[in-house]
PDB file of C-alpha atoms and ligand atoms in Angstrom:
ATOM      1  CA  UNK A   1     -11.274  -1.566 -21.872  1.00 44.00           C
ATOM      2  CA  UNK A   2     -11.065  -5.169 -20.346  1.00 48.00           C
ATOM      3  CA  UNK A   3      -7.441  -4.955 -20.860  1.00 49.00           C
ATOM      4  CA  UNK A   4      -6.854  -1.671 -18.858  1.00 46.00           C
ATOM      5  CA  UNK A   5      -9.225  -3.143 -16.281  1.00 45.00           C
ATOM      6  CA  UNK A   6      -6.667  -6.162 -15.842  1.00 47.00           C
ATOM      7  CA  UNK A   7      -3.848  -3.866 -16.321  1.00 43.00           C
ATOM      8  CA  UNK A   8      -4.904  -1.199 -13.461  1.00 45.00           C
ATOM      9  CA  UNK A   9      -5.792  -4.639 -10.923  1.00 41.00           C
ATOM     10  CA  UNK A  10      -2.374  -5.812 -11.417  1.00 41.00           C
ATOM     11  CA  UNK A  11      -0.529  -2.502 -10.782  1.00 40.00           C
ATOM     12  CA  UNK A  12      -3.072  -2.513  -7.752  1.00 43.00           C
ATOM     13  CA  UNK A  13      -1.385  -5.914  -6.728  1.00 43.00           C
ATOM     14  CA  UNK A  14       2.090  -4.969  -7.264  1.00 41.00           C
ATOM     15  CA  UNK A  15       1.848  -1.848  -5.541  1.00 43.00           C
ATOM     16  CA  UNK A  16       0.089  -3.561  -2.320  1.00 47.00           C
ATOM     17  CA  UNK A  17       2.529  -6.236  -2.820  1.00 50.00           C
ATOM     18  CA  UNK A  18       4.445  -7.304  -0.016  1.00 53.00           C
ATOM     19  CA  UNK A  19       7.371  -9.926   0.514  1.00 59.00           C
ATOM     20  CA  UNK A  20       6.855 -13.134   2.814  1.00 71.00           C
ATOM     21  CA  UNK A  21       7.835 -11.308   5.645  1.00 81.00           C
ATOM     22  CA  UNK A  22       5.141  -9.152   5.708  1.00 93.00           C
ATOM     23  CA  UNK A  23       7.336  -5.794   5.585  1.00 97.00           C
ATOM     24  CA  UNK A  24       6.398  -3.213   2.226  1.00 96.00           C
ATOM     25  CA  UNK A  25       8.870  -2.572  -0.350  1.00 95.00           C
ATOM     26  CA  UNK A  26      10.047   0.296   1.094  1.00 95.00           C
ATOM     27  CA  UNK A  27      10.345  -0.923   4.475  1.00 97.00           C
ATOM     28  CA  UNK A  28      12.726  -3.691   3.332  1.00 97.00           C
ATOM     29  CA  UNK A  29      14.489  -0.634   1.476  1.00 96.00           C
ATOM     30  CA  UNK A  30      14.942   1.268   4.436  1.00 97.00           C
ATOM     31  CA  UNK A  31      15.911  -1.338   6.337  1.00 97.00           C
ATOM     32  CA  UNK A  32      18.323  -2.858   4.091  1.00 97.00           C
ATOM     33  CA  UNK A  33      19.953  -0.060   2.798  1.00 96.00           C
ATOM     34  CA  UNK A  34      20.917   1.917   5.864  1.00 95.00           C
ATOM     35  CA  UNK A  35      23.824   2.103   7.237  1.00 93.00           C
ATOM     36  CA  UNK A  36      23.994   1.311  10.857  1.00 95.00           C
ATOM     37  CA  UNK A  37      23.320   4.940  12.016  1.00 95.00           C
ATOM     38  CA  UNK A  38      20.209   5.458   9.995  1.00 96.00           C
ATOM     39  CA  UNK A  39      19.085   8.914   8.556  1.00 96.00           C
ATOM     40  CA  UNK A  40      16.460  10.333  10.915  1.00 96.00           C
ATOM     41  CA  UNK A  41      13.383  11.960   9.365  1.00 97.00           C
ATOM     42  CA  UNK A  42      13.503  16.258   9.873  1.00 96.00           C
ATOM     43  CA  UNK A  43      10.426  18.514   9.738  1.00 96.00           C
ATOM     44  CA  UNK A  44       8.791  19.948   7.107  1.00 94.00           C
ATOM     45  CA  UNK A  45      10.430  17.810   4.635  1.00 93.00           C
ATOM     46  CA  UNK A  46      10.010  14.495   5.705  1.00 96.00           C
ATOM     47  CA  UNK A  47       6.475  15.495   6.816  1.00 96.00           C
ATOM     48  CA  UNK A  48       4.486  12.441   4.645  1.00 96.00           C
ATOM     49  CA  UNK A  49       6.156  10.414   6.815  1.00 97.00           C
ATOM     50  CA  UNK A  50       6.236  11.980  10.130  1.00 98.00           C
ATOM     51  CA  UNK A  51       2.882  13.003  10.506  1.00 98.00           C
ATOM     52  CA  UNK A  52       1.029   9.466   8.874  1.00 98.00           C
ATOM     53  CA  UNK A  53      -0.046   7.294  11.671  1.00 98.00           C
ATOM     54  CA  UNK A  54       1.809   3.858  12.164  1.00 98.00           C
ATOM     55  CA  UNK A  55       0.709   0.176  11.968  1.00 98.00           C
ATOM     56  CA  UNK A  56       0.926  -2.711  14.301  1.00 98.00           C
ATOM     57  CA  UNK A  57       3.525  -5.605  13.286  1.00 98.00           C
ATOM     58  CA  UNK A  58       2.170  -8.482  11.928  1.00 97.00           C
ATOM     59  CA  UNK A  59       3.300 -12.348  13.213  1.00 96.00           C
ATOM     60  CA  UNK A  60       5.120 -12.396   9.843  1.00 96.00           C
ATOM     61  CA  UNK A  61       7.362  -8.872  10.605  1.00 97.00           C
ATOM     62  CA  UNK A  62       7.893  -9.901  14.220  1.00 96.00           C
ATOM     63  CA  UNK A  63       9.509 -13.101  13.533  1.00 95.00           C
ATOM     64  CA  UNK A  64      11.727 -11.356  10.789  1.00 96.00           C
ATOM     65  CA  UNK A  65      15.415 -10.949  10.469  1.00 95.00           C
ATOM     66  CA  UNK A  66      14.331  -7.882   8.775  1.00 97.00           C
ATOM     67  CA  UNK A  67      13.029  -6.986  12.608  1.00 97.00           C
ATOM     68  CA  UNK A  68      16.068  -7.649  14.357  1.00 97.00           C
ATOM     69  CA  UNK A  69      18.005  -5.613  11.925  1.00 98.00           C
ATOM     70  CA  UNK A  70      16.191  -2.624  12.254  1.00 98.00           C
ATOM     71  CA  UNK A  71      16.078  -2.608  16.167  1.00 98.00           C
ATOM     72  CA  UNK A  72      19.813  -2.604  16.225  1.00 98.00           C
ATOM     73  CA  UNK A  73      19.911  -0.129  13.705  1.00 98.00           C
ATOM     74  CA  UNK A  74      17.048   1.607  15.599  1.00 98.00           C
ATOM     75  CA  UNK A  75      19.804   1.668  18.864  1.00 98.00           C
ATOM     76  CA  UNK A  76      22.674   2.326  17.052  1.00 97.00           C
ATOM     77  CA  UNK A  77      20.758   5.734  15.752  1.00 96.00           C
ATOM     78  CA  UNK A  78      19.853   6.555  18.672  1.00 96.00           C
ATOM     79  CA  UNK A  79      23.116   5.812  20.973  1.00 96.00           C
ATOM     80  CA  UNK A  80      25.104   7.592  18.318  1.00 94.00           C
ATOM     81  CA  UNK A  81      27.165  10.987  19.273  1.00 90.00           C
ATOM     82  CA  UNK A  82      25.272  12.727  16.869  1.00 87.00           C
ATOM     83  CA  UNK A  83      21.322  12.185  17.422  1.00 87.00           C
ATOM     84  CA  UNK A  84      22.495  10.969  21.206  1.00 84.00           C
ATOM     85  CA  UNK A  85      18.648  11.315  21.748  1.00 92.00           C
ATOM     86  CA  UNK A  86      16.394   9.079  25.008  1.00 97.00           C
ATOM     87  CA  UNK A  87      14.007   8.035  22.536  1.00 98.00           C
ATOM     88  CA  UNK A  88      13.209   7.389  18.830  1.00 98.00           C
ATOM     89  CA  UNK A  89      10.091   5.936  17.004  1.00 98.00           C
ATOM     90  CA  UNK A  90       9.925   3.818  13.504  1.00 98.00           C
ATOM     91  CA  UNK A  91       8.444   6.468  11.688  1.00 98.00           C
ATOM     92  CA  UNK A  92      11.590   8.964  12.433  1.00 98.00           C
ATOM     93  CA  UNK A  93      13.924   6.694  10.590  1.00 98.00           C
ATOM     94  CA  UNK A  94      10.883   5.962   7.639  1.00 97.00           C
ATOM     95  CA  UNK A  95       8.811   2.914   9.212  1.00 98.00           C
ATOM     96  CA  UNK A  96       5.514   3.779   9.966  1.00 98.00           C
ATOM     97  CA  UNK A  97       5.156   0.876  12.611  1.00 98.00           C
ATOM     98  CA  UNK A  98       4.191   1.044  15.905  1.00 98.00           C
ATOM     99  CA  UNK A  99       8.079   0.577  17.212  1.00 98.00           C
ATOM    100  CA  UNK A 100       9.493   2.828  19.987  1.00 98.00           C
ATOM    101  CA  UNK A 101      12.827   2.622  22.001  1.00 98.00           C
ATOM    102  CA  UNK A 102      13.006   4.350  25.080  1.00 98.00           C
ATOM    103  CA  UNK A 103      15.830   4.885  28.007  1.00 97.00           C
ATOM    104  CA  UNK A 104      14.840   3.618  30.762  1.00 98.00           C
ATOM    105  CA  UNK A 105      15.870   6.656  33.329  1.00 97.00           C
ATOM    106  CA  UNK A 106      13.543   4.399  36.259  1.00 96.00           C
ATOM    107  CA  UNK A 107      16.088   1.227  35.710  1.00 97.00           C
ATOM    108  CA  UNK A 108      19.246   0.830  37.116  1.00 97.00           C
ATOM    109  CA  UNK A 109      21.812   1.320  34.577  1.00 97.00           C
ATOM    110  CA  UNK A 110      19.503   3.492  31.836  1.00 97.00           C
ATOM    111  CA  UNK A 111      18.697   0.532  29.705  1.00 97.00           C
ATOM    112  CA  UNK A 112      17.290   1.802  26.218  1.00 97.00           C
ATOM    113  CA  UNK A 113      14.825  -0.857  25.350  1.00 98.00           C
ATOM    114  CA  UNK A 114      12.782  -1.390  22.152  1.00 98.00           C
ATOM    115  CA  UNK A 115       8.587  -1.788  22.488  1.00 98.00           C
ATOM    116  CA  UNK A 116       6.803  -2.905  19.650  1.00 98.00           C
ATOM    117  CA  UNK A 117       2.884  -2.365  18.899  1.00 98.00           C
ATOM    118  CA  UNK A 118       3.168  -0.448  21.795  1.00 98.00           C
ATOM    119  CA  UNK A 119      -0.097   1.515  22.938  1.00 98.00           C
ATOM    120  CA  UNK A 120      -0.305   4.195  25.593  1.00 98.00           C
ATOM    121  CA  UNK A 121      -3.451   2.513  27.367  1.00 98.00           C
ATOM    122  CA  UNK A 122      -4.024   5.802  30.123  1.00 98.00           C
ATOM    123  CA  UNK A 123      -2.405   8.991  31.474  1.00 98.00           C
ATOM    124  CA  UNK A 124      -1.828   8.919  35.374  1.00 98.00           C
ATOM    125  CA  UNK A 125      -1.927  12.129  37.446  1.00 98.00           C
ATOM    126  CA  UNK A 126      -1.900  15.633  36.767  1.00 98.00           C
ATOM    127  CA  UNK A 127       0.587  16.512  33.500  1.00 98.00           C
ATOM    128  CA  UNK A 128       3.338  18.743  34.698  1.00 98.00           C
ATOM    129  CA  UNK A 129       5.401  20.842  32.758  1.00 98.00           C
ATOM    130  CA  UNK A 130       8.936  19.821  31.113  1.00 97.00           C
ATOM    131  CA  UNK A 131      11.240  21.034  28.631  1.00 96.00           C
ATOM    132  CA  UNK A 132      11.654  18.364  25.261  1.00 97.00           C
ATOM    133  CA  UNK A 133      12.998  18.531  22.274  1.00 96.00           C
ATOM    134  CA  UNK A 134      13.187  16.096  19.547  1.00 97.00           C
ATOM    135  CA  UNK A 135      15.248  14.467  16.759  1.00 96.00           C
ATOM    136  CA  UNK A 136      13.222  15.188  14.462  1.00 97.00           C
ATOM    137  CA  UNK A 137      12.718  18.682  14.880  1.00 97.00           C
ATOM    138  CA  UNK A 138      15.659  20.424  15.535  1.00 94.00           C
ATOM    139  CA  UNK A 139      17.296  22.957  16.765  1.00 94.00           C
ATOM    140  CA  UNK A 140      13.982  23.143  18.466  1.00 96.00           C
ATOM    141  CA  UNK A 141      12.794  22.818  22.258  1.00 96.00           C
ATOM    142  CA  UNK A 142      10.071  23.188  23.717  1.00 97.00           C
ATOM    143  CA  UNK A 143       7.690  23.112  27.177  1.00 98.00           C
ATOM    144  CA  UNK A 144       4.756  20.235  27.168  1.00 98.00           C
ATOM    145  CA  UNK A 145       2.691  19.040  30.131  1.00 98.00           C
ATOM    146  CA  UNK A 146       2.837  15.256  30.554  1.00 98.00           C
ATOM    147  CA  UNK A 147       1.368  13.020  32.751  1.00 98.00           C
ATOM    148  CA  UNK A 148       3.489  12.293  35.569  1.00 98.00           C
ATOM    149  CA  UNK A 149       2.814   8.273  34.994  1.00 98.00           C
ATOM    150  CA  UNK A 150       1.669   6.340  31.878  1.00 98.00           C
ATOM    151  CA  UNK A 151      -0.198   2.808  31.929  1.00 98.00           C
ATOM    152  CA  UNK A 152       1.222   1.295  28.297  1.00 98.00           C
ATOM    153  CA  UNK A 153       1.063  -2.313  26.671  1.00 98.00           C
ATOM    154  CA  UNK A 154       3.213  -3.981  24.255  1.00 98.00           C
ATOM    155  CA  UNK A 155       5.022  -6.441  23.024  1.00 98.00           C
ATOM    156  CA  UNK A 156       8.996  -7.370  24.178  1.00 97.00           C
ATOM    157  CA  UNK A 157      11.612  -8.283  21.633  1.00 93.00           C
ATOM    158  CA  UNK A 158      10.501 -12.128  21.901  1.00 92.00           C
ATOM    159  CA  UNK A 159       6.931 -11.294  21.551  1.00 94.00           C
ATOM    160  CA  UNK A 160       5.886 -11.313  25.215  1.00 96.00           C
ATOM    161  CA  UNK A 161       2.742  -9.164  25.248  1.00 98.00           C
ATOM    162  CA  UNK A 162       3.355  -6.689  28.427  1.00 98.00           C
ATOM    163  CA  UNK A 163       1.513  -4.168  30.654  1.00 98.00           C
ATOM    164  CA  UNK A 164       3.017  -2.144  32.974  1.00 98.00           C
ATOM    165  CA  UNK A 165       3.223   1.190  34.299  1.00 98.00           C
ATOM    166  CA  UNK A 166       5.865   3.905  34.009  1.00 98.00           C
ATOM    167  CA  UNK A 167       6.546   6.958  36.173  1.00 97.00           C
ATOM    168  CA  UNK A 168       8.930   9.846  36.066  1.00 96.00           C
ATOM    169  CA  UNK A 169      10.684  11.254  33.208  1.00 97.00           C
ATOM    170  CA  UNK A 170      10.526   7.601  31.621  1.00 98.00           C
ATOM    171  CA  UNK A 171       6.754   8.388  31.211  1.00 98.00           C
ATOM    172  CA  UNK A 172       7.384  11.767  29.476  1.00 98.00           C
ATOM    173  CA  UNK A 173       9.863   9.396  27.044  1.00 98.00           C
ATOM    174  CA  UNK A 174       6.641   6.960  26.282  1.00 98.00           C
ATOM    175  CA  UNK A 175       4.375   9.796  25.950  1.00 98.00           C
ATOM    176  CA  UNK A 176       6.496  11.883  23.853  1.00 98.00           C
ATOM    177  CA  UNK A 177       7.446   8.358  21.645  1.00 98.00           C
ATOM    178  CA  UNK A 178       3.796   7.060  21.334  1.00 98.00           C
ATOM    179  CA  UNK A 179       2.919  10.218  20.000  1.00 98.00           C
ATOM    180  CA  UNK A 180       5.286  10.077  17.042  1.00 98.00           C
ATOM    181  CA  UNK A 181       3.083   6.645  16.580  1.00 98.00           C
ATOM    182  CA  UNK A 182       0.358   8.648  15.314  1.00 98.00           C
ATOM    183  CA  UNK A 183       1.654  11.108  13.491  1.00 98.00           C
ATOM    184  CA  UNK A 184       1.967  13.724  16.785  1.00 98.00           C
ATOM    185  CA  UNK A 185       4.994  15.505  17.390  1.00 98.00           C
ATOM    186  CA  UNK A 186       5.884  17.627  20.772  1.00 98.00           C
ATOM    187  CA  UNK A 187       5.458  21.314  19.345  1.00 98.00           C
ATOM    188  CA  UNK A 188       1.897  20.001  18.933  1.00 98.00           C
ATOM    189  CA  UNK A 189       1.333  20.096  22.183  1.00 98.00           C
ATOM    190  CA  UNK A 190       4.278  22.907  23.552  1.00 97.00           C
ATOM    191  CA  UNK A 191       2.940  25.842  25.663  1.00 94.00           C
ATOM    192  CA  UNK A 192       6.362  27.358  24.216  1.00 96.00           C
ATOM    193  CA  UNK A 193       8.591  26.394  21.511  1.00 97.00           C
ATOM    194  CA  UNK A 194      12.167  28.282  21.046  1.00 96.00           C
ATOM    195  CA  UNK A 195      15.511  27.751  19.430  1.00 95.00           C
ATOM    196  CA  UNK A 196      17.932  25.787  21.728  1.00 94.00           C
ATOM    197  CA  UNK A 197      21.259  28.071  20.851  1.00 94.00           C
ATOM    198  CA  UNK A 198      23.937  24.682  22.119  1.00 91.00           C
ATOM    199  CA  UNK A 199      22.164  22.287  19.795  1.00 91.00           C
ATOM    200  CA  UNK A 200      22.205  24.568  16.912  1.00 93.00           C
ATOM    201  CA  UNK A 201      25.595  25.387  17.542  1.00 93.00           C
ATOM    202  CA  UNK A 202      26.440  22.266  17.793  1.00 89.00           C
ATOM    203  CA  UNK A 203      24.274  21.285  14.593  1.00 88.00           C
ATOM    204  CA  UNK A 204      26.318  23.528  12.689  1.00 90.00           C
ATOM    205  CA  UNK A 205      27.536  21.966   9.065  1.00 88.00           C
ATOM    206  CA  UNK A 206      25.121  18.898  10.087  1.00 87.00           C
ATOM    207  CA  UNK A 207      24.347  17.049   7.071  1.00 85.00           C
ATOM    208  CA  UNK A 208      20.638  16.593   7.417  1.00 86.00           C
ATOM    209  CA  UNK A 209      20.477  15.056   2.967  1.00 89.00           C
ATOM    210  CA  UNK A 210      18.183  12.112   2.704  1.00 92.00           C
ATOM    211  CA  UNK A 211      20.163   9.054   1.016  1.00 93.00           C
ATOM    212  CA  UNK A 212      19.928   8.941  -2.565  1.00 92.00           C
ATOM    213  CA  UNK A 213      18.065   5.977  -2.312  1.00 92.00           C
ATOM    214  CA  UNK A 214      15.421   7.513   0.079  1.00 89.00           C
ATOM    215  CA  UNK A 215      12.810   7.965  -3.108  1.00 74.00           C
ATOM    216  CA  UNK A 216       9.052   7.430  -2.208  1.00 58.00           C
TER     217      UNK A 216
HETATM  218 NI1   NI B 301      10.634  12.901  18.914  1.00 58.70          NI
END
């Protein structure tokens, strides 16, 4: 009995065990082992992952390599012709951390910009309808009321804690991005949800297979 006792606390330990820099197992998996674009998350079958809620970073994970890597991969994802999304969060390429990127539409130049342990701190104005769809729901869109300006605080790249406050479709963006943070997605909140005929089209043959390492 003793010896099952120390047997079950050690596969406790090895299954809580994480590395030095504070990322799981399978976050180091993820991140390691996908290629630059990396395979985004689809409803229902990736649902474990898209509906848990996400973590903050720790000081060991945000002064990681393993960090760096995935916010390039993170932009390469997103930039690429065939997500070509304005927003993605951790837990739609398998990291249930509080990490969003977001284009900037309210910057010159539509910088897409990564925020990390990023919190939506209040809703400004009256929400207003808006069509959105999302990467990890396709060929779906859908019509959600947003508030017209967000108050939100996080972290930059480097770690500088920020708060600021967003208006215009840059705040639909945060909202719609936070909300993937806890496990929300958009049809959640739709007044209308229908198939968007160009992106299925355009879908059409789209490989949506996990990669054959992507075992939980
Ligand atoms: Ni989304």
């Amino acid at each position: 009995m003793k010896n099952l006792l120390k047997i079950a606390c050690f596969l406790a330990l090895a299954t809580a065990c994480t590395s030095r820099s504070g990322w799981s197992q399978w976050e180091e998996t993820v991140i390691d082992r996908s290629d630059s674009v990396m395979y985004v998350a689809v409803m229902p079958s990736d649902s474990a992952i898209l509906r848990a809620s996400s973590t903050d970073l720790g000081p060991a994970e945000l002064a990681s390599a393993q960090l760096q890597a995935l916010l390039a991969k993170m932009y390469r994802t997103l930039t690429d012709p065939s997500q070509d999304g304005v927003g993605i969060a951790a837990p739609q390429v398998g990291i249930n951390r509080r990490i969003v990127m977001v284009m900037r539409y309210d910057k010159p130049g539509r910088p897409i910009e990564p925020y990390l342990n990023i919190k939506v701190d209040s809703l400004i104005g009256t929400p207003v309808p808006g069509p959105e769809g999302c990467l990890s729901v396709p060929p779906y869109r859908g019509v959600v009321r947003r508030a017209p300006k967000v108050q939100i605080s996080y972290l930059q790249a480097d770690g500088t804690p920020v708060t600021e406050q967003v208006e215009g479709y840059s705040a639909v963006i945060f909202q719609h991005e936070c909300d993937h943070l806890d496990g929300i997605l958009y049809t959640d909140r739709a007044d209308t949800v229908y198939v968007n005929e160009a992106w299925a089209a355009e879908r059409e043959g789209f490989d949506y297979a996990r990669p054959e390492w992507w075992k939980r």
